[in-house]
Amino acid sequence: NRPMSNDDREKECVYSNSLPNANIEHIKDCVAALIAGLSVMVVEIVGLRDLAPALGNSIEVWSTVIGIVLLSLSIGAWIGGYVADRISEPSLIGIMLFISGTFVLVVSMTSSFISAFAAKNVESLHIAALFTSIVLYAPPVMLLGMVPILAIRKGLSDPGTFGRSVGRISFLSTFGSIVGTFASGYWLLPFVGARASFISVGTALLLFSCLYSRRLFAGTLVILVGAGIINRNWLESEEIVETRYSRLTLRIEKERETGRMVKSLRTDPFVIQSAIYLDDLDQHSKGSSNQQIRDDFLKDGYEPLVLPYTRFFRLSSYFVPNPKTVLMIGGGAFSFPRVFLDEQKNAVMDVVELDPALFEIAKSKFGLTPSDRMKVYSEDARYFLNRNQTKYDVIIVDAFTNAQVIPNHLVSKEAFATIYNALSDNGAVILNCISSFTGETSGLFYSLLSTLKDEFPKVRVFAVKTPEVGYMIQNIILVGLKNSESHALSASARERGLLAHEWHEKSERELSIIKDDLAVTDRYASSLASALKH
């Protein structure tokens, strides 16, 4: 009956860990680490999409959310190590899963309100994104970051297997993150939606926590019933459509100027991306052509294009009379391509739209009828241009990463060189941007102007609202002409009205030319977003 030596104790630990119950417990902890890693990435990626309607999806928002998630994981790991050495509660991992699952369910019910509050009341986009990320995502991610550490500490019984135990848990946690990344991008966001994804992850965490304690089962039942009742009564007043690339808001509202009802599509809270008049849509659904509708309303000054900046795209037929081939980069809800093809009977149009779901939405929600005169390419526009062999009379660039910023790789010096080569001898590129002529929010305009002038011999600029108020943020249309003398001999009344908006001011200001290797356009997102809120 000699006292047990340290070697005997270690052998006893090895023996106890070989028992079936110990093996089941270890497997359970391994699965918990995997689920925790998966959940962290779902919260991060789905969270980015969930913030887009309120804060946009600029690089500032992405950087802030990713940074807060990583910081929360680090803090969670540090706290987890401290707790693991001081608390030996067998169900501790289950408790962390239960609390984190509850937080994720709370996020599903409050994220739209908290992000909208931040967007409305916090002037700086950086601070708004920081506040929202900390409030919504830091608590659950911090708790989930504790789970692998607790699982590692719980499994450290045999010194001879320490390395394998740590490696196994670390692998499963990281592998779970990989699964969560692909699941979010390929399945959850396109087919389930942001809110439902949060609910699914929160529910999974709660249910798995029940394996650790019967008390957690009772708590899970209460939480799920309560969350179900709340979510059932919080119905969306707007139609939300989730695609692989965007979270789209479809809204019906009355236009102030005309009193006509408008259906709009938004990927950003501050700016409408595409819109159509409901009377146009109603007539179209009854089988009338756009020409018939226009004939009926012509005496009343009927205008089929809702957004004023899209009307400036009609200048394409002034700078390139009777265009035959047109490329449009950025289709949105295809409101302009539909009207353009109806007005230019001899033209054909290629539309490059990254998100294939937008073409389907345009057909089902915005009255677009497929035409053999229009081809749609669902791919990145730069990739399309690099492979293109067609010569276009006009190329229209109306693509945005969010409501404020054009993708850098579509307006760089290298991109404009590719566009220049894709144009016919008398061709023109028409570019839409949101900026101002003076002040802090004018940087984007002058960078685009400098870059365009570097490739095209003649550049003309038009202010959609007014060229007289320099500090006003508005849509600005830049036209790059391959032939500086190219334009129609005379302008129609409608074209004269658009030409009257030309910006003639001679400015000495020039900013650096945009290049592929430096994301200049993203610099201006914050100042534009803050200004647009006011």
mmCIF file of C-alpha atoms in Angstrom, residues 127-463:
data_model
loop_
_atom_site.group_PDB
_atom_site.id
_atom_site.type_symbol
_atom_site.label_atom_id
_atom_site.label_comp_id
_atom_site.label_asym_id
_atom_site.label_seq_id
_atom_site.Cartn_x
_atom_site.Cartn_y
_atom_site.Cartn_z
ATOM 1 C CA ILE A 127 -16.218 54.984 -35.852
ATOM 2 C CA ALA A 128 -19.672 53.778 -36.911
ATOM 3 C CA ALA A 129 -18.199 50.520 -38.216
ATOM 4 C CA LEU A 130 -16.026 50.164 -35.101
ATOM 5 C CA PHE A 131 -18.966 50.736 -32.751
ATOM 6 C CA THR A 132 -21.231 48.316 -34.603
ATOM 7 C CA SER A 133 -18.565 45.602 -34.851
ATOM 8 C CA ILE A 134 -17.712 45.779 -31.153
ATOM 9 C CA VAL A 135 -21.328 45.763 -29.985
ATOM 10 C CA LEU A 136 -22.554 43.029 -32.330
ATOM 11 C CA TYR A 137 -19.666 40.688 -33.079
ATOM 12 C CA ALA A 138 -17.046 41.024 -30.334
ATOM 13 C CA PRO A 139 -19.024 39.223 -27.552
ATOM 14 C CA PRO A 140 -19.879 35.982 -29.415
ATOM 15 C CA VAL A 141 -16.494 35.772 -31.161
ATOM 16 C CA MET A 142 -14.642 36.306 -27.874
ATOM 17 C CA LEU A 143 -16.564 33.446 -26.266
ATOM 18 C CA LEU A 144 -16.036 31.196 -29.278
ATOM 19 C CA GLY A 145 -12.313 31.989 -29.138
ATOM 20 C CA MET A 146 -12.221 30.477 -25.641
ATOM 21 C CA VAL A 147 -13.596 27.101 -26.764
ATOM 22 C CA PRO A 148 -10.468 25.634 -28.460
ATOM 23 C CA ILE A 149 -8.284 26.723 -25.513
ATOM 24 C CA LEU A 150 -10.643 25.091 -23.019
ATOM 25 C CA ALA A 151 -10.745 21.936 -25.146
ATOM 26 C CA ILE A 152 -6.938 21.793 -25.318
ATOM 27 C CA ARG A 153 -6.557 22.240 -21.556
ATOM 28 C CA LYS A 154 -9.214 19.637 -20.868
ATOM 29 C CA GLY A 155 -7.425 17.087 -23.034
ATOM 30 C CA LEU A 156 -3.952 17.574 -21.520
ATOM 31 C CA SER A 157 -3.683 14.444 -19.361
ATOM 32 C CA ASP A 158 -0.779 12.459 -20.797
ATOM 33 C CA PRO A 159 2.478 14.421 -21.245
ATOM 34 C CA GLY A 160 3.390 12.050 -24.048
ATOM 35 C CA THR A 161 0.408 13.191 -26.145
ATOM 36 C CA PHE A 162 0.424 16.940 -25.428
ATOM 37 C CA GLY A 163 1.620 17.825 -28.925
ATOM 38 C CA ARG A 164 -0.926 15.613 -30.649
ATOM 39 C CA SER A 165 -3.750 16.951 -28.502
ATOM 40 C CA VAL A 166 -2.897 20.589 -29.207
ATOM 41 C CA GLY A 167 -2.395 19.887 -32.905
ATOM 42 C CA ARG A 168 -5.699 18.017 -33.181
ATOM 43 C CA ILE A 169 -7.775 20.775 -31.581
ATOM 44 C CA SER A 170 -5.976 23.506 -33.529
ATOM 45 C CA PHE A 171 -6.525 21.628 -36.788
ATOM 46 C CA LEU A 172 -10.224 21.104 -36.138
ATOM 47 C CA SER A 173 -10.779 24.725 -35.135
ATOM 48 C CA THR A 174 -9.008 25.992 -38.256
ATOM 49 C CA PHE A 175 -10.729 23.423 -40.465
ATOM 50 C CA GLY A 176 -14.064 24.574 -39.056
ATOM 51 C CA SER A 177 -13.164 28.137 -40.038
ATOM 52 C CA ILE A 178 -12.428 26.969 -43.583
ATOM 53 C CA VAL A 179 -15.778 25.181 -43.771
ATOM 54 C CA GLY A 180 -17.521 28.273 -42.393
ATOM 55 C CA THR A 181 -15.847 30.478 -44.996
ATOM 56 C CA PHE A 182 -16.949 28.370 -47.956
ATOM 57 C CA ALA A 183 -20.384 27.699 -46.473
ATOM 58 C CA SER A 184 -21.013 31.426 -46.020
ATOM 59 C CA GLY A 185 -19.982 32.363 -49.546
ATOM 60 C CA TYR A 186 -21.405 29.455 -51.508
ATOM 61 C CA TRP A 187 -24.507 28.505 -49.574
ATOM 62 C CA LEU A 188 -25.617 30.587 -46.599
ATOM 63 C CA LEU A 189 -25.599 34.082 -48.127
ATOM 64 C CA PRO A 190 -26.883 33.179 -51.622
ATOM 65 C CA PHE A 191 -29.578 30.723 -50.521
ATOM 66 C CA VAL A 192 -30.332 31.257 -46.828
ATOM 67 C CA GLY A 193 -29.792 34.966 -46.178
ATOM 68 C CA ALA A 194 -27.970 36.940 -43.496
ATOM 69 C CA ARG A 195 -30.582 36.894 -40.741
ATOM 70 C CA ALA A 196 -31.452 33.229 -41.265
ATOM 71 C CA SER A 197 -27.728 32.386 -41.241
ATOM 72 C CA PHE A 198 -27.295 34.028 -37.842
ATOM 73 C CA ILE A 199 -30.343 32.173 -36.545
ATOM 74 C CA SER A 200 -29.002 28.856 -37.885
ATOM 75 C CA VAL A 201 -25.575 29.303 -36.291
ATOM 76 C CA GLY A 202 -27.012 30.486 -32.984
ATOM 77 C CA THR A 203 -29.407 27.544 -32.884
ATOM 78 C CA ALA A 204 -26.631 25.055 -33.693
ATOM 79 C CA LEU A 205 -24.447 26.409 -30.880
ATOM 80 C CA LEU A 206 -27.303 26.208 -28.391
ATOM 81 C CA LEU A 207 -28.272 22.679 -29.385
ATOM 82 C CA PHE A 208 -24.705 21.373 -29.197
ATOM 83 C CA SER A 209 -24.258 22.945 -25.766
ATOM 84 C CA CYS A 210 -27.057 20.684 -24.516
ATOM 85 C CA LEU A 211 -24.695 17.695 -24.760
ATOM 86 C CA TYR A 212 -22.717 19.113 -21.834
ATOM 87 C CA SER A 213 -25.500 19.647 -19.292
ATOM 88 C CA ARG A 214 -29.211 19.044 -18.778
ATOM 89 C CA ARG A 215 -29.529 22.546 -17.351
ATOM 90 C CA LEU A 216 -28.244 23.920 -20.630
ATOM 91 C CA PHE A 217 -30.959 21.953 -22.415
ATOM 92 C CA ALA A 218 -33.629 23.744 -20.391
ATOM 93 C CA GLY A 219 -32.014 27.110 -21.060
ATOM 94 C CA THR A 220 -31.757 26.345 -24.770
ATOM 95 C CA LEU A 221 -35.442 25.511 -24.924
ATOM 96 C CA VAL A 222 -36.378 28.829 -23.316
ATOM 97 C CA ILE A 223 -34.044 30.852 -25.573
ATOM 98 C CA LEU A 224 -35.222 29.199 -28.802
ATOM 99 C CA VAL A 225 -38.909 29.593 -27.985
ATOM 100 C CA GLY A 226 -38.411 33.246 -27.064
ATOM 101 C CA ALA A 227 -36.329 33.967 -30.165
ATOM 102 C CA GLY A 228 -38.910 32.251 -32.360
ATOM 103 C CA ILE A 229 -41.713 34.418 -30.995
ATOM 104 C CA ILE A 230 -39.716 37.632 -31.420
ATOM 105 C CA ASN A 231 -38.548 36.830 -34.963
ATOM 106 C CA ARG A 232 -42.072 35.932 -35.999
ATOM 107 C CA ASN A 233 -43.314 39.379 -35.022
ATOM 108 C CA TRP A 234 -40.403 41.373 -36.437
ATOM 109 C CA LEU A 235 -41.351 41.211 -40.089
ATOM 110 C CA GLU A 236 -39.399 43.111 -42.691
ATOM 111 C CA SER A 237 -41.218 46.092 -44.203
ATOM 112 C CA GLU A 238 -38.906 45.923 -47.223
ATOM 113 C CA GLU A 239 -38.159 43.081 -49.572
ATOM 114 C CA ILE A 240 -34.642 41.797 -49.000
ATOM 115 C CA VAL A 241 -32.936 39.692 -51.651
ATOM 116 C CA GLU A 242 -29.651 37.979 -50.876
ATOM 117 C CA THR A 243 -27.279 37.221 -53.744
ATOM 118 C CA ARG A 244 -23.760 35.886 -53.872
ATOM 119 C CA TYR A 245 -22.333 39.402 -54.018
ATOM 120 C CA SER A 246 -24.868 41.741 -52.426
ATOM 121 C CA ARG A 247 -27.691 42.177 -50.012
ATOM 122 C CA LEU A 248 -30.327 43.970 -52.077
ATOM 123 C CA THR A 249 -33.201 46.045 -50.762
ATOM 124 C CA LEU A 250 -36.235 46.441 -53.031
ATOM 125 C CA ARG A 251 -38.466 49.319 -52.028
ATOM 126 C CA ILE A 252 -41.590 50.980 -53.420
ATOM 127 C CA GLU A 253 -41.897 54.718 -52.782
ATOM 128 C CA LYS A 254 -43.376 57.880 -54.273
ATOM 129 C CA GLU A 255 -41.216 60.258 -56.298
ATOM 130 C CA ARG A 256 -41.515 63.777 -54.876
ATOM 131 C CA GLU A 257 -41.187 65.684 -58.131
ATOM 132 C CA THR A 258 -43.770 63.767 -60.163
ATOM 133 C CA GLY A 259 -45.836 61.867 -57.622
ATOM 134 C CA ARG A 260 -45.235 58.682 -59.613
ATOM 135 C CA MET A 261 -44.626 55.429 -57.762
ATOM 136 C CA VAL A 262 -41.132 54.010 -58.103
ATOM 137 C CA LYS A 263 -39.662 50.578 -57.421
ATOM 138 C CA SER A 264 -36.022 50.949 -56.432
ATOM 139 C CA LEU A 265 -33.076 48.639 -55.880
ATOM 140 C CA ARG A 266 -30.425 49.509 -53.303
ATOM 141 C CA THR A 267 -27.202 47.908 -52.167
ATOM 142 C CA ASP A 268 -26.425 50.913 -49.969
ATOM 143 C CA PRO A 269 -28.618 52.889 -47.555
ATOM 144 C CA PHE A 270 -27.890 56.316 -49.002
ATOM 145 C CA VAL A 271 -28.161 55.908 -52.766
ATOM 146 C CA ILE A 272 -30.558 54.200 -55.189
ATOM 147 C CA GLN A 273 -28.690 51.981 -57.654
ATOM 148 C CA SER A 274 -31.556 51.257 -60.070
ATOM 149 C CA ALA A 275 -35.223 52.169 -60.331
ATOM 150 C CA ILE A 276 -38.273 51.891 -62.553
ATOM 151 C CA TYR A 277 -41.624 53.659 -62.609
ATOM 152 C CA LEU A 278 -44.451 51.352 -61.600
ATOM 153 C CA ASP A 279 -46.731 52.671 -64.352
ATOM 154 C CA ASP A 280 -44.031 51.626 -66.821
ATOM 155 C CA LEU A 281 -43.777 48.227 -65.144
ATOM 156 C CA ASP A 282 -47.566 47.769 -65.081
ATOM 157 C CA GLN A 283 -47.934 48.586 -68.761
ATOM 158 C CA HIS A 284 -45.027 46.327 -69.600
ATOM 159 C CA SER A 285 -46.565 43.416 -67.697
ATOM 160 C CA LYS A 286 -49.770 43.840 -69.694
ATOM 161 C CA GLY A 287 -47.866 43.294 -72.913
ATOM 162 C CA SER A 288 -47.429 46.888 -74.091
ATOM 163 C CA SER A 289 -44.078 47.860 -75.547
ATOM 164 C CA ASN A 290 -42.090 50.745 -74.148
ATOM 165 C CA GLN A 291 -42.780 52.683 -77.348
ATOM 166 C CA GLN A 292 -46.536 52.368 -76.838
ATOM 167 C CA ILE A 293 -46.211 53.558 -73.266
ATOM 168 C CA ARG A 294 -44.129 56.535 -74.321
ATOM 169 C CA ASP A 295 -46.595 57.451 -77.053
ATOM 170 C CA ASP A 296 -49.409 57.437 -74.494
ATOM 171 C CA PHE A 297 -47.541 59.702 -72.085
ATOM 172 C CA LEU A 298 -45.523 61.839 -74.495
ATOM 173 C CA LYS A 299 -47.933 64.751 -74.333
ATOM 174 C CA ASP A 300 -47.478 64.757 -70.543
ATOM 175 C CA GLY A 301 -43.679 64.786 -70.769
ATOM 176 C CA TYR A 302 -43.250 61.088 -70.065
ATOM 177 C CA GLU A 303 -39.739 60.034 -69.028
ATOM 178 C CA PRO A 304 -39.024 56.296 -68.632
ATOM 179 C CA LEU A 305 -35.707 56.746 -66.787
ATOM 180 C CA VAL A 306 -36.122 57.401 -63.063
ATOM 181 C CA LEU A 307 -32.548 58.289 -62.122
ATOM 182 C CA PRO A 308 -31.405 61.597 -63.669
ATOM 183 C CA TYR A 309 -27.793 60.487 -64.134
ATOM 184 C CA THR A 310 -28.860 57.633 -66.445
ATOM 185 C CA ARG A 311 -30.433 60.197 -68.803
ATOM 186 C CA PHE A 312 -26.938 61.561 -69.461
ATOM 187 C CA PHE A 313 -26.000 58.207 -70.967
ATOM 188 C CA ARG A 314 -28.160 59.293 -73.914
ATOM 189 C CA LEU A 315 -25.307 61.639 -74.843
ATOM 190 C CA SER A 316 -23.765 58.528 -76.369
ATOM 191 C CA SER A 317 -25.809 59.184 -79.517
ATOM 192 C CA TYR A 318 -24.602 62.815 -79.589
ATOM 193 C CA PHE A 319 -20.898 62.054 -79.329
ATOM 194 C CA VAL A 320 -21.216 58.936 -81.514
ATOM 195 C CA PRO A 321 -24.157 59.462 -83.886
ATOM 196 C CA ASN A 322 -26.165 56.289 -84.527
ATOM 197 C CA PRO A 323 -24.077 53.972 -82.343
ATOM 198 C CA LYS A 324 -24.240 50.358 -83.484
ATOM 199 C CA THR A 325 -22.356 48.528 -80.738
ATOM 200 C CA VAL A 326 -22.498 49.537 -77.074
ATOM 201 C CA LEU A 327 -20.933 47.972 -73.992
ATOM 202 C CA MET A 328 -22.375 48.735 -70.565
ATOM 203 C CA ILE A 329 -20.312 47.847 -67.504
ATOM 204 C CA GLY A 330 -22.670 47.469 -64.548
ATOM 205 C CA GLY A 331 -26.217 46.430 -65.329
ATOM 206 C CA GLY A 332 -27.977 46.886 -61.997
ATOM 207 C CA ALA A 333 -31.675 46.315 -62.614
ATOM 208 C CA PHE A 334 -31.090 46.906 -66.365
ATOM 209 C CA SER A 335 -33.275 50.028 -66.446
ATOM 210 C CA PHE A 336 -31.036 51.907 -68.900
ATOM 211 C CA PRO A 337 -30.287 48.985 -71.266
ATOM 212 C CA ARG A 338 -34.024 48.382 -71.613
ATOM 213 C CA VAL A 339 -34.756 52.012 -72.546
ATOM 214 C CA PHE A 340 -31.648 52.413 -74.715
ATOM 215 C CA LEU A 341 -32.444 49.433 -76.926
ATOM 216 C CA ASP A 342 -35.985 50.673 -77.371
ATOM 217 C CA GLU A 343 -34.791 54.147 -78.394
ATOM 218 C CA GLN A 344 -31.874 52.993 -80.573
ATOM 219 C CA LYS A 345 -33.484 50.456 -82.870
ATOM 220 C CA ASN A 346 -30.300 49.709 -84.832
ATOM 221 C CA ALA A 347 -28.004 49.225 -81.847
ATOM 222 C CA VAL A 348 -26.920 46.103 -80.015
ATOM 223 C CA MET A 349 -25.679 46.117 -76.436
ATOM 224 C CA ASP A 350 -23.441 43.882 -74.352
ATOM 225 C CA VAL A 351 -23.952 44.207 -70.598
ATOM 226 C CA VAL A 352 -21.312 43.025 -68.132
ATOM 227 C CA GLU A 353 -22.770 42.531 -64.653
ATOM 228 C CA LEU A 354 -20.734 40.678 -62.045
ATOM 229 C CA ASP A 355 -23.764 39.433 -60.103
ATOM 230 C CA PRO A 356 -25.814 36.965 -62.203
ATOM 231 C CA ALA A 357 -28.736 37.284 -59.793
ATOM 232 C CA LEU A 358 -29.302 40.896 -60.869
ATOM 233 C CA PHE A 359 -30.264 39.812 -64.389
ATOM 234 C CA GLU A 360 -32.836 37.413 -62.938
ATOM 235 C CA ILE A 361 -34.144 40.121 -60.597
ATOM 236 C CA ALA A 362 -34.389 42.549 -63.525
ATOM 237 C CA LYS A 363 -36.554 40.041 -65.388
ATOM 238 C CA SER A 364 -38.766 39.062 -62.458
ATOM 239 C CA LYS A 365 -39.024 42.374 -60.566
ATOM 240 C CA PHE A 366 -38.240 45.155 -63.050
ATOM 241 C CA GLY A 367 -39.988 44.068 -66.227
ATOM 242 C CA LEU A 368 -36.933 43.299 -68.351
ATOM 243 C CA THR A 369 -37.705 41.222 -71.431
ATOM 244 C CA PRO A 370 -34.694 39.338 -72.846
ATOM 245 C CA SER A 371 -33.734 40.477 -76.344
ATOM 246 C CA ASP A 372 -31.521 39.018 -79.055
ATOM 247 C CA ARG A 373 -30.025 42.520 -79.307
ATOM 248 C CA MET A 374 -28.651 42.305 -75.774
ATOM 249 C CA LYS A 375 -26.076 39.846 -74.457
ATOM 250 C CA VAL A 376 -25.402 39.602 -70.732
ATOM 251 C CA TYR A 377 -22.050 38.484 -69.330
ATOM 252 C CA SER A 378 -21.910 37.572 -65.634
ATOM 253 C CA GLU A 379 -18.228 38.149 -64.923
ATOM 254 C CA ASP A 380 -15.793 40.787 -63.769
ATOM 255 C CA ALA A 381 -15.671 43.653 -66.278
ATOM 256 C CA ARG A 382 -11.864 43.862 -66.338
ATOM 257 C CA TYR A 383 -11.662 40.152 -67.094
ATOM 258 C CA PHE A 384 -14.180 40.674 -69.898
ATOM 259 C CA LEU A 385 -12.243 43.613 -71.348
ATOM 260 C CA ASN A 386 -8.951 41.730 -71.270
ATOM 261 C CA ARG A 387 -10.440 38.969 -73.442
ATOM 262 C CA ASN A 388 -12.651 41.173 -75.611
ATOM 263 C CA GLN A 389 -12.180 41.249 -79.401
ATOM 264 C CA THR A 390 -15.164 43.484 -80.276
ATOM 265 C CA LYS A 391 -14.865 47.149 -81.243
ATOM 266 C CA TYR A 392 -17.542 49.205 -79.493
ATOM 267 C CA ASP A 393 -18.818 52.616 -80.519
ATOM 268 C CA VAL A 394 -19.657 53.470 -76.904
ATOM 269 C CA ILE A 395 -18.588 51.998 -73.555
ATOM 270 C CA ILE A 396 -20.583 53.065 -70.486
ATOM 271 C CA VAL A 397 -19.040 52.471 -67.049
ATOM 272 C CA ASP A 398 -21.602 52.491 -64.227
ATOM 273 C CA ALA A 399 -20.189 50.024 -61.707
ATOM 274 C CA PHE A 400 -19.642 50.529 -57.985
ATOM 275 C CA THR A 401 -18.235 48.519 -55.105
ATOM 276 C CA ASN A 402 -20.736 50.414 -52.964
ATOM 277 C CA ALA A 403 -22.788 53.549 -53.547
ATOM 278 C CA GLN A 404 -19.772 55.846 -53.521
ATOM 279 C CA VAL A 405 -16.737 54.184 -55.056
ATOM 280 C CA ILE A 406 -16.015 52.712 -58.470
ATOM 281 C CA PRO A 407 -13.825 49.584 -58.374
ATOM 282 C CA ASN A 408 -10.236 50.741 -58.668
ATOM 283 C CA HIS A 409 -9.347 48.141 -61.300
ATOM 284 C CA LEU A 410 -12.065 49.466 -63.655
ATOM 285 C CA VAL A 411 -10.832 53.082 -63.697
ATOM 286 C CA SER A 412 -7.070 52.678 -63.490
ATOM 287 C CA LYS A 413 -4.696 53.877 -66.200
ATOM 288 C CA GLU A 414 -4.338 50.277 -67.336
ATOM 289 C CA ALA A 415 -8.125 49.790 -67.478
ATOM 290 C CA PHE A 416 -8.649 52.972 -69.509
ATOM 291 C CA ALA A 417 -5.933 51.830 -71.926
ATOM 292 C CA THR A 418 -7.856 48.588 -72.433
ATOM 293 C CA ILE A 419 -11.108 50.526 -72.899
ATOM 294 C CA TYR A 420 -9.406 52.845 -75.400
ATOM 295 C CA ASN A 421 -8.317 49.858 -77.487
ATOM 296 C CA ALA A 422 -11.828 48.365 -77.315
ATOM 297 C CA LEU A 423 -13.398 51.483 -78.874
ATOM 298 C CA SER A 424 -13.928 52.139 -82.555
ATOM 299 C CA ASP A 425 -11.994 55.010 -84.170
ATOM 300 C CA ASN A 426 -14.630 57.606 -83.232
ATOM 301 C CA GLY A 427 -15.712 55.873 -80.034
ATOM 302 C CA ALA A 428 -16.424 57.328 -76.597
ATOM 303 C CA VAL A 429 -16.347 56.127 -73.011
ATOM 304 C CA ILE A 430 -18.967 57.520 -70.613
ATOM 305 C CA LEU A 431 -18.220 57.212 -66.909
ATOM 306 C CA ASN A 432 -20.491 57.893 -63.936
ATOM 307 C CA CYS A 433 -19.048 58.807 -60.543
ATOM 308 C CA ILE A 434 -20.279 60.396 -57.319
ATOM 309 C CA SER A 435 -18.132 63.306 -56.177
ATOM 310 C CA SER A 436 -17.941 67.108 -56.052
ATOM 311 C CA PHE A 437 -15.914 69.774 -57.857
ATOM 312 C CA THR A 438 -14.471 71.391 -54.714
ATOM 313 C CA GLY A 439 -13.740 70.471 -51.108
ATOM 314 C CA GLU A 440 -12.732 67.244 -49.396
ATOM 315 C CA THR A 441 -15.156 65.171 -51.450
ATOM 316 C CA SER A 442 -13.703 66.228 -54.817
ATOM 317 C CA GLY A 443 -10.677 63.931 -54.754
ATOM 318 C CA LEU A 444 -12.326 61.075 -56.620
ATOM 319 C CA PHE A 445 -13.428 63.336 -59.480
ATOM 320 C CA TYR A 446 -9.997 64.885 -60.021
ATOM 321 C CA SER A 447 -8.231 61.516 -59.856
ATOM 322 C CA LEU A 448 -10.614 60.134 -62.479
ATOM 323 C CA LEU A 449 -10.224 63.256 -64.611
ATOM 324 C CA SER A 450 -6.420 63.074 -64.496
ATOM 325 C CA THR A 451 -6.407 59.381 -65.366
ATOM 326 C CA LEU A 452 -8.903 59.748 -68.199
ATOM 327 C CA LYS A 453 -6.985 62.702 -69.696
ATOM 328 C CA ASP A 454 -3.838 60.591 -69.690
ATOM 329 C CA GLU A 455 -5.442 58.146 -72.151
ATOM 330 C CA PHE A 456 -7.999 60.164 -74.152
ATOM 331 C CA PRO A 457 -7.252 63.298 -76.219
ATOM 332 C CA LYS A 458 -10.511 64.994 -75.224
ATOM 333 C CA VAL A 459 -12.495 64.753 -71.973
ATOM 334 C CA ARG A 460 -15.768 66.538 -71.281
ATOM 335 C CA VAL A 461 -17.501 66.735 -67.900
ATOM 336 C CA PHE A 462 -21.189 67.099 -67.014
ATOM 337 C CA ALA A 463 -22.802 67.769 -63.633
#
